[in-house]
Coordinates of C-alpha atoms in Angstrom, one line a residue:
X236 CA 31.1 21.8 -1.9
X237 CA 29.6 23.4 1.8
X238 CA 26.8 24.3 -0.1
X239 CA 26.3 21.0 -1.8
X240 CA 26.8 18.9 1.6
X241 CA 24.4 20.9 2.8
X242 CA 21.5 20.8 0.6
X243 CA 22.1 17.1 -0.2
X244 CA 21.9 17.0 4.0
X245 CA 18.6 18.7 3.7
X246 CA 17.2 16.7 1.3
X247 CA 17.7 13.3 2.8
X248 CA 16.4 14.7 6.3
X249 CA 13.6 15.9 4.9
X250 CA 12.9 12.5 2.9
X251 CA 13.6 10.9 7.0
X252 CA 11.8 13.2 8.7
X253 CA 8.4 12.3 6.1
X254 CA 8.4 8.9 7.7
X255 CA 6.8 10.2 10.9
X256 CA 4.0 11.3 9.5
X257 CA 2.7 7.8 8.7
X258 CA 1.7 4.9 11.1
X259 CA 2.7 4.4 14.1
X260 CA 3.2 7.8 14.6
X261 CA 0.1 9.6 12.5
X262 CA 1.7 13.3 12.3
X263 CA 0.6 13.7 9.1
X264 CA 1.2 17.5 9.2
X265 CA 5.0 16.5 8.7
X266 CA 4.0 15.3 5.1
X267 CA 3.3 18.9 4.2
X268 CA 5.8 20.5 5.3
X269 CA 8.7 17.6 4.5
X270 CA 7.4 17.5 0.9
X271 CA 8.1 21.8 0.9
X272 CA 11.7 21.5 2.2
X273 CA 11.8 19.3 -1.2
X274 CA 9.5 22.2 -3.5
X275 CA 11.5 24.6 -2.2
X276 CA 15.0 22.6 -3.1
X277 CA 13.4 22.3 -6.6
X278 CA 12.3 25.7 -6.9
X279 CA 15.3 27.1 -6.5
X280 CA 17.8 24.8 -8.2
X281 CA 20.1 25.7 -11.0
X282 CA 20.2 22.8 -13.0
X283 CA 17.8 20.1 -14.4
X284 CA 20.7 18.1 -13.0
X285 CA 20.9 18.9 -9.4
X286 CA 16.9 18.7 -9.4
X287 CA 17.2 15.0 -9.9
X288 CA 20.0 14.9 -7.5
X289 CA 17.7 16.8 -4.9
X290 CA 14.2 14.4 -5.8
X291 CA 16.5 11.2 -5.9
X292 CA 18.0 12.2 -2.1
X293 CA 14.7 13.2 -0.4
X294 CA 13.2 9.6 -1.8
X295 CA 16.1 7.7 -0.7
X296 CA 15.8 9.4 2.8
X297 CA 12.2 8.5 3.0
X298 CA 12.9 4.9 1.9
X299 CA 16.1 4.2 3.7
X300 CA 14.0 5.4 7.1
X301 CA 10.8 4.0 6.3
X302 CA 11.3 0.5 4.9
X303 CA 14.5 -0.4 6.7
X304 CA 12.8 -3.6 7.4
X305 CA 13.0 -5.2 4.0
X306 CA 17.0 -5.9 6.0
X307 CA 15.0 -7.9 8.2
X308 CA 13.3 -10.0 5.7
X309 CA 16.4 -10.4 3.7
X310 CA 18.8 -11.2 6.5
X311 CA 17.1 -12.8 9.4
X312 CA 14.5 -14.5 8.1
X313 CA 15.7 -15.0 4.3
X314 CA 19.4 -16.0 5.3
X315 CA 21.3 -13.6 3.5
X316 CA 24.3 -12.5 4.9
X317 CA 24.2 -9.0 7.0
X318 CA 26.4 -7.4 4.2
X319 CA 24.4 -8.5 1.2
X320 CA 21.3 -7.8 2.9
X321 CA 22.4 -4.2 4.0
X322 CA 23.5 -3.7 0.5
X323 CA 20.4 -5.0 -1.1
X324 CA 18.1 -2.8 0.8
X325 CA 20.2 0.1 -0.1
X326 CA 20.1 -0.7 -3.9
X327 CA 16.4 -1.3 -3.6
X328 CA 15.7 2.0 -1.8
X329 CA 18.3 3.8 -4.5
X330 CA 16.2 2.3 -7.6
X331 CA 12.9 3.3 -6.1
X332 CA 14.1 6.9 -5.7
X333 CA 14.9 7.6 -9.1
X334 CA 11.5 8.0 -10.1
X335 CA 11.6 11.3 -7.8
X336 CA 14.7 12.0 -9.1
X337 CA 13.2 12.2 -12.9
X338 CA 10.5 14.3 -11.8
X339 CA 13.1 16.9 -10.5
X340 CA 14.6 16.6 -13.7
X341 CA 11.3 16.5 -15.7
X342 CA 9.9 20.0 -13.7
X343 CA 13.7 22.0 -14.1
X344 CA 13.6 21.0 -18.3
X345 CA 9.7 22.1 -18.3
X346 CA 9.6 24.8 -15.7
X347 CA 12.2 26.7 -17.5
X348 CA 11.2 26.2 -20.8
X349 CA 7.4 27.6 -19.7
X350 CA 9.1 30.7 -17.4
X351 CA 5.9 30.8 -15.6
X352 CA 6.3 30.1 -12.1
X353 CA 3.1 30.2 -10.4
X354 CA 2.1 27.2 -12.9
X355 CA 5.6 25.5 -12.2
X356 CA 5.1 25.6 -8.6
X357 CA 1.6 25.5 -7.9
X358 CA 0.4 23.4 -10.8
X359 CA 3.3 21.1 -12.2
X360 CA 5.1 20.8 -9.1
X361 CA 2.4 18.5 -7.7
X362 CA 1.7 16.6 -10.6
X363 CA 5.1 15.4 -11.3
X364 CA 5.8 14.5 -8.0
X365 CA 2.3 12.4 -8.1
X366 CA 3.3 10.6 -11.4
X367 CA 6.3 9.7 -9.6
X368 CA 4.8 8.1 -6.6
X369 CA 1.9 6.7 -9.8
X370 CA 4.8 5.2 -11.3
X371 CA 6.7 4.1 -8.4
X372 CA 3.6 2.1 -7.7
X373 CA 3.4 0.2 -11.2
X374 CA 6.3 -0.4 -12.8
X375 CA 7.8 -3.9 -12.1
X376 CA 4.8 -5.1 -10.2
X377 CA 4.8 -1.5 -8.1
X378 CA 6.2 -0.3 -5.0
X379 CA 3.5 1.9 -3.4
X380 CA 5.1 1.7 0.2
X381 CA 5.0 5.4 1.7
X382 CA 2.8 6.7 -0.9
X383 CA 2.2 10.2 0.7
X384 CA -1.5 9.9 0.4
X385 CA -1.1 7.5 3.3
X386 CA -0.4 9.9 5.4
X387 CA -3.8 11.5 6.0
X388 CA -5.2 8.0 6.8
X389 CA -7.3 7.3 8.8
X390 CA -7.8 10.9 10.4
X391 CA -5.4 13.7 8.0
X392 CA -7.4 16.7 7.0
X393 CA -7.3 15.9 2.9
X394 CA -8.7 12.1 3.9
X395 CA -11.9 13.4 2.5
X396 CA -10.7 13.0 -1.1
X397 CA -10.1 9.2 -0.8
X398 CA -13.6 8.1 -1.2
X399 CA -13.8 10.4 -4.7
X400 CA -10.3 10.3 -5.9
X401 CA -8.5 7.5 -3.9
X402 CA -5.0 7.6 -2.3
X403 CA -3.4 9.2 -5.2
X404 CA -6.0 12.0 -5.1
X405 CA -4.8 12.8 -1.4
X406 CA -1.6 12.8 -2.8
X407 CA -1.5 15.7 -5.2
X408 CA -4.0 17.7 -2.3
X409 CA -1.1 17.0 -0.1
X410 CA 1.7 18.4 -2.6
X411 CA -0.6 21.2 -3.5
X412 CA -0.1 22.5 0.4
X413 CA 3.5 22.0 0.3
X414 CA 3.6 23.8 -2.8
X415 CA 1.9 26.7 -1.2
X416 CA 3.6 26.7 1.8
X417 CA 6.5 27.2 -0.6
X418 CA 5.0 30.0 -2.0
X419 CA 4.3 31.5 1.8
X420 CA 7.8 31.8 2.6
X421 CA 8.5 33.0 -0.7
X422 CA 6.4 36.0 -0.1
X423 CA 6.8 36.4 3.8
X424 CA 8.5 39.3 4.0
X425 CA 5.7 41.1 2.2
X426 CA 2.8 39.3 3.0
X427 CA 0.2 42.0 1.4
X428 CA 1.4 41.0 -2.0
X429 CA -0.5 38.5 -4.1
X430 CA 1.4 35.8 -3.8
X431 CA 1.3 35.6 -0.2
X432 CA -2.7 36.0 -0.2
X433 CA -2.7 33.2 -2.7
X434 CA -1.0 30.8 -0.2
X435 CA -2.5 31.6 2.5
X436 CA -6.4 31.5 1.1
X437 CA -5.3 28.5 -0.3
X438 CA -3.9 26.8 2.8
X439 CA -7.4 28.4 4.8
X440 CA -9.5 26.9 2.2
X441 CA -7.9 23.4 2.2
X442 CA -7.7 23.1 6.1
X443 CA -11.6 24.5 6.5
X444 CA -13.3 22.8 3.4
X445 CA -11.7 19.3 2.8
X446 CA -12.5 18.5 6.3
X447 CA -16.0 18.4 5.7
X448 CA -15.9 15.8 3.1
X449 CA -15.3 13.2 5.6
X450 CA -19.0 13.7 6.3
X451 CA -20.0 12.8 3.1
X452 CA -21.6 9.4 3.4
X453 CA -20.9 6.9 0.0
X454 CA -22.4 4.0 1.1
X455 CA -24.9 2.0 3.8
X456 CA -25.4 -0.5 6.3
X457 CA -27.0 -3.7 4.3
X458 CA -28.6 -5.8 7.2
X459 CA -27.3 -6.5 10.6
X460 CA -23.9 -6.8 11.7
X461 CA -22.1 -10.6 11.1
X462 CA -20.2 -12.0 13.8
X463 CA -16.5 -12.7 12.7
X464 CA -13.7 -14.3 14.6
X465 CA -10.0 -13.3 13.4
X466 CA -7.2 -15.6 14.5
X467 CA -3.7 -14.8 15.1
X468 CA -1.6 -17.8 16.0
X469 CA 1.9 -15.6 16.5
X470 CA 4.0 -18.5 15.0
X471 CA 7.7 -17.5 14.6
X472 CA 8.6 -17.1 11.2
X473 CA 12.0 -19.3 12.1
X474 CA 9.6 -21.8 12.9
X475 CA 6.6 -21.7 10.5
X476 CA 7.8 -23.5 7.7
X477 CA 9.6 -26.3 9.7
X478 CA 7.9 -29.7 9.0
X479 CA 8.5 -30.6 12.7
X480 CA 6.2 -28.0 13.4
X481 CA 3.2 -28.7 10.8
X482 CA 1.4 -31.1 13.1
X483 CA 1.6 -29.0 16.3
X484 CA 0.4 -25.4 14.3
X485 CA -2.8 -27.2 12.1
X486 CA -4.1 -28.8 15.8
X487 CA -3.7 -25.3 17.5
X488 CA -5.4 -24.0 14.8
X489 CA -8.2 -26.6 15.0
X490 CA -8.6 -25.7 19.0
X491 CA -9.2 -22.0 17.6
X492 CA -11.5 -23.0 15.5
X493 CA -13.9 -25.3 17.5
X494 CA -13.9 -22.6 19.6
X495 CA -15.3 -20.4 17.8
X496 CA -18.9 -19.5 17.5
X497 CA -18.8 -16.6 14.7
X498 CA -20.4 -16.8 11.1
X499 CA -17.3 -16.3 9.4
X500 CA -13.6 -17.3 10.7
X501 CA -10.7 -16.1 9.4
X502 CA -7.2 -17.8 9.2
X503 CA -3.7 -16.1 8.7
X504 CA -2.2 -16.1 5.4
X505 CA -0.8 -19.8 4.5
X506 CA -1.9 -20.5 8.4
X507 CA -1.1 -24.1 7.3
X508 CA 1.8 -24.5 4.9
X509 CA 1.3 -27.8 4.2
X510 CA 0.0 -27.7 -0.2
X511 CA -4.3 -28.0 0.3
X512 CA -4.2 -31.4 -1.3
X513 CA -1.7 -32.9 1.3
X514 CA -3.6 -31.9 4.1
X515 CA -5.7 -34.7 5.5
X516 CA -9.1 -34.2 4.7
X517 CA -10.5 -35.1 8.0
X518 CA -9.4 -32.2 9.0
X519 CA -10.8 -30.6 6.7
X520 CA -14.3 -32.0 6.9
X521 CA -14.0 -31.1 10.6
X522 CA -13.2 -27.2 10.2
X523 CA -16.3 -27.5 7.7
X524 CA -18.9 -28.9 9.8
X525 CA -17.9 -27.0 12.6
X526 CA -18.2 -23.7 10.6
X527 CA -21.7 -24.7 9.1
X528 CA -22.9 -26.0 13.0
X529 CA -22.6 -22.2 13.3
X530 CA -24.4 -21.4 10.1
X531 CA -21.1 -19.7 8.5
X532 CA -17.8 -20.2 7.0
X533 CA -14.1 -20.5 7.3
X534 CA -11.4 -19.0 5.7
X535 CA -8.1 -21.1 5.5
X536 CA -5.1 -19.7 4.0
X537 CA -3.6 -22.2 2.7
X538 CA -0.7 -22.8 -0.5
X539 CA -2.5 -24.9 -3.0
X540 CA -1.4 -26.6 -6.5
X541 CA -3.8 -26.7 -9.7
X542 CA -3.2 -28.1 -13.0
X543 CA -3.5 -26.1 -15.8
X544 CA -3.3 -26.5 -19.5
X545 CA 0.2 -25.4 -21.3
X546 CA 0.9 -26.3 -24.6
X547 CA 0.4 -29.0 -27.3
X548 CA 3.5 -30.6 -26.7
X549 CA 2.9 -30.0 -23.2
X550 CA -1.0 -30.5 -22.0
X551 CA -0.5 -29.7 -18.6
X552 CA 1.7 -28.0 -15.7
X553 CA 1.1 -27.1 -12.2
X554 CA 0.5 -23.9 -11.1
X555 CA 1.5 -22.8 -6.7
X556 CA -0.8 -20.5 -5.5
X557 CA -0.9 -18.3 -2.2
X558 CA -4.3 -19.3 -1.9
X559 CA -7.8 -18.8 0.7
X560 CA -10.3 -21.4 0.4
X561 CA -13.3 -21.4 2.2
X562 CA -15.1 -24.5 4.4
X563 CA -18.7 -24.6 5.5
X564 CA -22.2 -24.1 4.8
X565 CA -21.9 -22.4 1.7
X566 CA -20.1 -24.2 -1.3
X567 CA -16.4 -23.8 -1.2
X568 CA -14.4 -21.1 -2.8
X569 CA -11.1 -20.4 -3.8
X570 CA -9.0 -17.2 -4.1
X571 CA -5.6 -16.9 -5.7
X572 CA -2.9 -14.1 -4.9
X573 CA -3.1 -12.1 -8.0
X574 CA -0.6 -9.4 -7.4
X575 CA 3.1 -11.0 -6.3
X576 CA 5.9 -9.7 -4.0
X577 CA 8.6 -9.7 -6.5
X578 CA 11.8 -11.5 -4.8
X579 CA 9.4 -13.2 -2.4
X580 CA 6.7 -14.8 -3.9
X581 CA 8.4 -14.6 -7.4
X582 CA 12.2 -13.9 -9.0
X583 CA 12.3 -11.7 -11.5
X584 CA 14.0 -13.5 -14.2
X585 CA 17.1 -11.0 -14.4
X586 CA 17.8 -12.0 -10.9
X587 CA 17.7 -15.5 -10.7
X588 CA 21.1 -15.7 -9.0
X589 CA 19.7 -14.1 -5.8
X590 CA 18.2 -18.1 -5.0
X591 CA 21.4 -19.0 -4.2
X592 CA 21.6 -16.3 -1.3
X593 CA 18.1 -16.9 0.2
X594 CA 15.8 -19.6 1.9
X595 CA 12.2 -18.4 1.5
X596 CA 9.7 -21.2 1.1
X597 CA 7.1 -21.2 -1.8
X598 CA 9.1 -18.4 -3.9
X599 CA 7.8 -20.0 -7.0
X600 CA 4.1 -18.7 -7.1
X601 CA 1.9 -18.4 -10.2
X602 CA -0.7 -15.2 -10.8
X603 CA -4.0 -15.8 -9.8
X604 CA -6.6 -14.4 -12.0
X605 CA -7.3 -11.2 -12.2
X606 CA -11.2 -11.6 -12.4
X607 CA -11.8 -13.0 -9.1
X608 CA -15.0 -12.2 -7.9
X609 CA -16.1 -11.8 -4.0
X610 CA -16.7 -15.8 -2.1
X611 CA -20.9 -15.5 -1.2
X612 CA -20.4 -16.4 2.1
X613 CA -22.8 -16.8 5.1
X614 CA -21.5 -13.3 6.2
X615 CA -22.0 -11.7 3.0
X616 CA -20.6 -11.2 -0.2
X617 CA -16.7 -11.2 0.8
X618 CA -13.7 -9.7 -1.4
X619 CA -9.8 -11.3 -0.2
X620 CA -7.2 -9.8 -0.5
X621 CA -3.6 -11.1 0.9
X622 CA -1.1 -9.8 2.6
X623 CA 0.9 -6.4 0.0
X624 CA -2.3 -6.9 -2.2
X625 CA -4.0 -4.2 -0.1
X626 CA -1.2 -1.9 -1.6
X627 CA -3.1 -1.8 -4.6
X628 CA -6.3 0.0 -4.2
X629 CA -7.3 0.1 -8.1
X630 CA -7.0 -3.5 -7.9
X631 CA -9.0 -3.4 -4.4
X632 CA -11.7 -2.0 -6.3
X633 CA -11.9 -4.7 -8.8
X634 CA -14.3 -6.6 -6.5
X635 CA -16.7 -3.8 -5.9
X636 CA -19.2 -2.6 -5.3
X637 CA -20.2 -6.3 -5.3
X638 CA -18.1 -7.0 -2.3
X639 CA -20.0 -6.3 1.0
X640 CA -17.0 -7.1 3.1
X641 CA -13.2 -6.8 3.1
X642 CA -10.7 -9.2 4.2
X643 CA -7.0 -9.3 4.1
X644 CA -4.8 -12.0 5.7
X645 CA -1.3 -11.6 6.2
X646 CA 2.1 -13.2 7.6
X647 CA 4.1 -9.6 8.5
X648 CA 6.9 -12.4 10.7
X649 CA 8.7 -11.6 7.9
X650 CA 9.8 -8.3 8.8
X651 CA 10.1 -8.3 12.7
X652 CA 9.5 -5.9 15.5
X653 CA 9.4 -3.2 12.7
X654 CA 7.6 -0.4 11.1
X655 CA 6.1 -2.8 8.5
X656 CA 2.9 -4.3 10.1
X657 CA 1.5 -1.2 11.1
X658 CA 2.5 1.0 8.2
X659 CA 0.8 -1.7 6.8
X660 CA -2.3 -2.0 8.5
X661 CA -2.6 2.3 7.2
X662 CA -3.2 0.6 3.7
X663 CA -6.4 -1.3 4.7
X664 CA -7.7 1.7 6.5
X665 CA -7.2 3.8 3.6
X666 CA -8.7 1.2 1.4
X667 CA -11.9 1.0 4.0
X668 CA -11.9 4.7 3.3
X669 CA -11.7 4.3 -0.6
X670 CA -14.9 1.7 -0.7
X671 CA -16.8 2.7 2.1
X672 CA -16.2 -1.1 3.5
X673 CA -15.1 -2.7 6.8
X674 CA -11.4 -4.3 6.2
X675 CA -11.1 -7.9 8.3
X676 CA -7.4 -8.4 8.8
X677 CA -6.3 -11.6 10.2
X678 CA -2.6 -11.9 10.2
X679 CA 0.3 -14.2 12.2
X680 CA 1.9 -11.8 14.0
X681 CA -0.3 -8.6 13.6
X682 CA -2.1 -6.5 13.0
X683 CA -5.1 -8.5 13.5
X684 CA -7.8 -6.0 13.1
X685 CA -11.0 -4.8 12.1
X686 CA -11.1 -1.5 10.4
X687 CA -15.0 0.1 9.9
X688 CA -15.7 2.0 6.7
X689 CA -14.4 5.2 8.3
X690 CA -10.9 3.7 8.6
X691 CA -11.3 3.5 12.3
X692 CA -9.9 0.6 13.8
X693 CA -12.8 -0.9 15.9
X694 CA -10.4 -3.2 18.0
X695 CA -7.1 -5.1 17.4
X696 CA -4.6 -7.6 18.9
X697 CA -1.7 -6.7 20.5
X698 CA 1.2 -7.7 18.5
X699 CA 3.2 -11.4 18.9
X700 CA 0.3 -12.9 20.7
X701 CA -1.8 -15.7 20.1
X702 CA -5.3 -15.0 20.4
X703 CA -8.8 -14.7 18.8
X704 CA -10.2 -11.2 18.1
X705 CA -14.4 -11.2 17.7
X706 CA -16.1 -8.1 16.4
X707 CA -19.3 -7.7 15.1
X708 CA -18.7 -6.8 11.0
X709 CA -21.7 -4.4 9.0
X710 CA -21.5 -5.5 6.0
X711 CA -22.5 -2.8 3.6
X712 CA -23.7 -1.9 0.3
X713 CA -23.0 0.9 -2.5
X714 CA -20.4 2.3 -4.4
X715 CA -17.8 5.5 -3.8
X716 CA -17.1 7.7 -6.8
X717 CA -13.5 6.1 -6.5
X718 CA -15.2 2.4 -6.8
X719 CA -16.7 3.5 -10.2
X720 CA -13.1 5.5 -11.6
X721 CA -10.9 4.1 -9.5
X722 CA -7.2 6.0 -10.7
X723 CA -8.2 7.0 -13.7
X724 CA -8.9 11.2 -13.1
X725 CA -6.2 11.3 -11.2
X726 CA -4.0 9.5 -14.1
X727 CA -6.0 12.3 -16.5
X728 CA -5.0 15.2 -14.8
X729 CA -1.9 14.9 -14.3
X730 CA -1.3 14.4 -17.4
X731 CA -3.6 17.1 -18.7
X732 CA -1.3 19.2 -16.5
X733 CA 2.3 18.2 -18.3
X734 CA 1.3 18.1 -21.6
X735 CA -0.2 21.8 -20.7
X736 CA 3.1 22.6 -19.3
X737 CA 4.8 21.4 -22.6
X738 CA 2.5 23.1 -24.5
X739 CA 3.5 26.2 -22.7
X740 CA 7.5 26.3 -24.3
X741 CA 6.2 27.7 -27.1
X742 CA 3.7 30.4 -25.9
X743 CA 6.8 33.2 -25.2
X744 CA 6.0 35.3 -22.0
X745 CA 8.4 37.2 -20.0
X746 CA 10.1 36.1 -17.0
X747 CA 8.0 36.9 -13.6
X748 CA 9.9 37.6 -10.4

């Protein structure tokens, strides 16, 4: 039971510890070596059974510490009572590690079956733990939160394999280390064996060679920079949807607009949350005029309603979108959220009963299509994505390389003075990365920011202020190897790589030391 208390212990500190090395704090080393206190747990564990117990501990470490701030959704701004909330975000965190836990089961059944532990370790180790975080990231609607590929964004050593094989790519690079530093420490005490030269060229090779790649250049500079205005109007999220407050947050709004002299002007997700069609179209016709008086465009985020055939029996229904529309010189646009934040945007049907326990507005929305293509804007050829959407970086590069500019608004109010907005702004600059594109991020609360194609933020807005940030956006041109695949060699070599290692049960070899 000591022993047992103990490695449990060292799993879920291990799975804590992992959390520092994304944003704020940018240690990225910690990834590595976290993920080997996890490889080496594996590695050594008796029982297909206490594998899964090990994955399933350092996941719910990672999740409990990382994304404590789905509480804050849930209980301060959704109404759901401290105890519920507390033990929703625990269930939540406990379902989303189980897909570590299976890949602990998965490498014990396969690893011993194969008795070759160099592949086990070096090879399959990796790749399970990948198709974990893969699936983790798909199955109902996907949770990619704290997706160790993250990590090396915007400035890790292994960033160099975004551009050609995206976050997931940096993902398996980054399990490959800890899988070597496994090996290391396997083989300290003689370290002129092979096994200890393997780790250690290995480790040299990744830390001198996948540095360089960042050099690489994917894309180019496609005429001169745009001038963009990003407004954050800090509204309390208490407050936002409180019709007492509509009138006073669209004419603040309008001042920041009129004010503005940049060819494109961005607007918070559902800056107004008034439905498009209610809101007077005045002022409308005056955020237009005043964008095309400065030979550009405005994005409004906005919730909007569009009929849409049904049935025979039933021609029509109305479809609620988290929507961006655009106002000004160029014709208007639409874009609908496409990917949803299950439980806030919309309830999965097995969990209907959870209305009764929370008050968030609009939690009703319908799909947008998936087949959007970038608004042709004033500023260039402009791809939306809002709020978790930048999660998603296959569906990111949907748009591209058509898309000469990225924007995301966002409304992270929900979630506080937490980790959230910033661990979310590391998801635009690893998208930047991935397309070779500045990311435009105009949020509520923050991170307003604008991110270069490096994944450098140029400038940002302090936090829970109101203010305008201007930059000076290069819109750009060309396509990244991971704009033309997108997931998909990732997704075939991993699993090349298990179907090797099942293949490998029935090739008999004896068992290495």
């Amino acid at each position: 039971m000591k022993k047992f208390v103990l490695r449990s212990a060292a799993s879920i500190a291990a799975g804590a510890a992992a959390v520092l090395a994304f944003a704020p704090f940018y240690a990225w080393p910690i990834a590595s070596v976290s993920l080997a206190v996890l490889f080496w747990q594996w590695s050594n564990a008796t029982s297909a059974r206490q594998a899964a117990v090990d994955g399933w501990l350092f996941a719910f470490g990672l999740l409990g510490a990382g994304v404590s701030w789905i509480y804050v959704s849930l209980h301060v701004y959704g109404g759901m009572p401290a105890v519920l909330a507390a033990l929703a975000t625990m269930l939540f965190c406990a379902f989303m590690a189980l897909y570590l836990g299976f890949a602990g089961f998965a490498l014990h059944k396969i690893s011993v079956k194969t008795r070759r532990p160099l592949f086990s370790l070096l090879l399959l180790t990796p790749t399970l733990f990948v198709i974990a975080e893969l699936l983790r990231a798909t199955v109902i609607t996907g949770f990619p939160w704290l997706s160790f590929g993250y990590s090396h964004a915007p400035r890790g050593a292994f960033i160099g394999v975004a551009p050609v094989f995206g976050m997931f790519g940096v993902s398996w690079v980054v399990a490959f280390s800890a899988a070597l530093l496994v090996l290391m420490l396997r083989n300290f005490r003689t370290p002129k064996n092979s096994g200890f030269r393997i780790a250690a060229g290995g480790l040299a090779a990744l830390l001198l060679i996948l540095p360089l790649l960042k050099f690489i250049e994917y894309g180019e500079a496609d005429g001169a920079p745009v001038s963009v205005d990003l407004l954050q109007g800090n509204i309390d999220q208490k407050m936002k949807w409180n019709e007492s407050e509509l009138a006073q947050t669209m004419e603040m709004y309008r001042s920041m607009v009129l004010a503005s002299r940049a060819k494109l002007i961005v607007l918070p997700e559902t800056a107004v949350t008034s439905l498009l069609h209610d809101i007077p179209q005045d002022y409308l016709i005056e955020l237009k005029n005043h964008a095309a008086s400065n030979g550009g465009d405005v994005l409004l985020g906005v919730p909007l309603v569009q009929r849409a055939a049904a049935s025979d029996n039933s021609p029509f229904y109305n479809n609620l979108y988290n929507a961006v529309v655009s106002l000004g010189i160029t014709p208007s646009h639409g874009y609908n959220k496409q990917h949803l934040v299950a439980f806030g945007e919309f309830m999965p049907p097995a969990f209907s009963t959870v209305y009764q326990w929370l008050n968030i507005p609009l939690s009703n929305m319908s799909r947008g299509s998936t087949n959007q293509a970038p608004m042709p804007l004033a500023a260039g050829r402009v791809a939306i994505n809002i709020c978790y959407e930048d999660a998603f970086g296959n569906e990111i590069a949907w748009q591209l390389p058509n898309a000469q500019l990225l924007v995301n608004v966002s409304n992270m109010a929900w979630f506080g003075r937490s980790l959230a907005a910033e661990q979310h702004m590391q998801f635009s600059q690893m998208r930047s990365i991935e397309t070779s594109r500045w990311m435009l991020r105009a949020t509520n609360t923050g991170m307003t920011a604008a991110i270069d194609e490096t994944g450098k933020i140029i400038a940002a807005l302090p936090q829970f202020t109101r203010g305008t940030l201007s930059v000076n956006a290069q819109p750009r041109i060309g396509a990244t190897p991971y704009v033309r695949w997108r997931d998909w060699p990732v997704v075939t070599f991993c699993g090349l790589i298990v179907l090797l290692g099942i293949g490998l049960r029935w090739i008999k070899q004896p068992l290495q030391k």
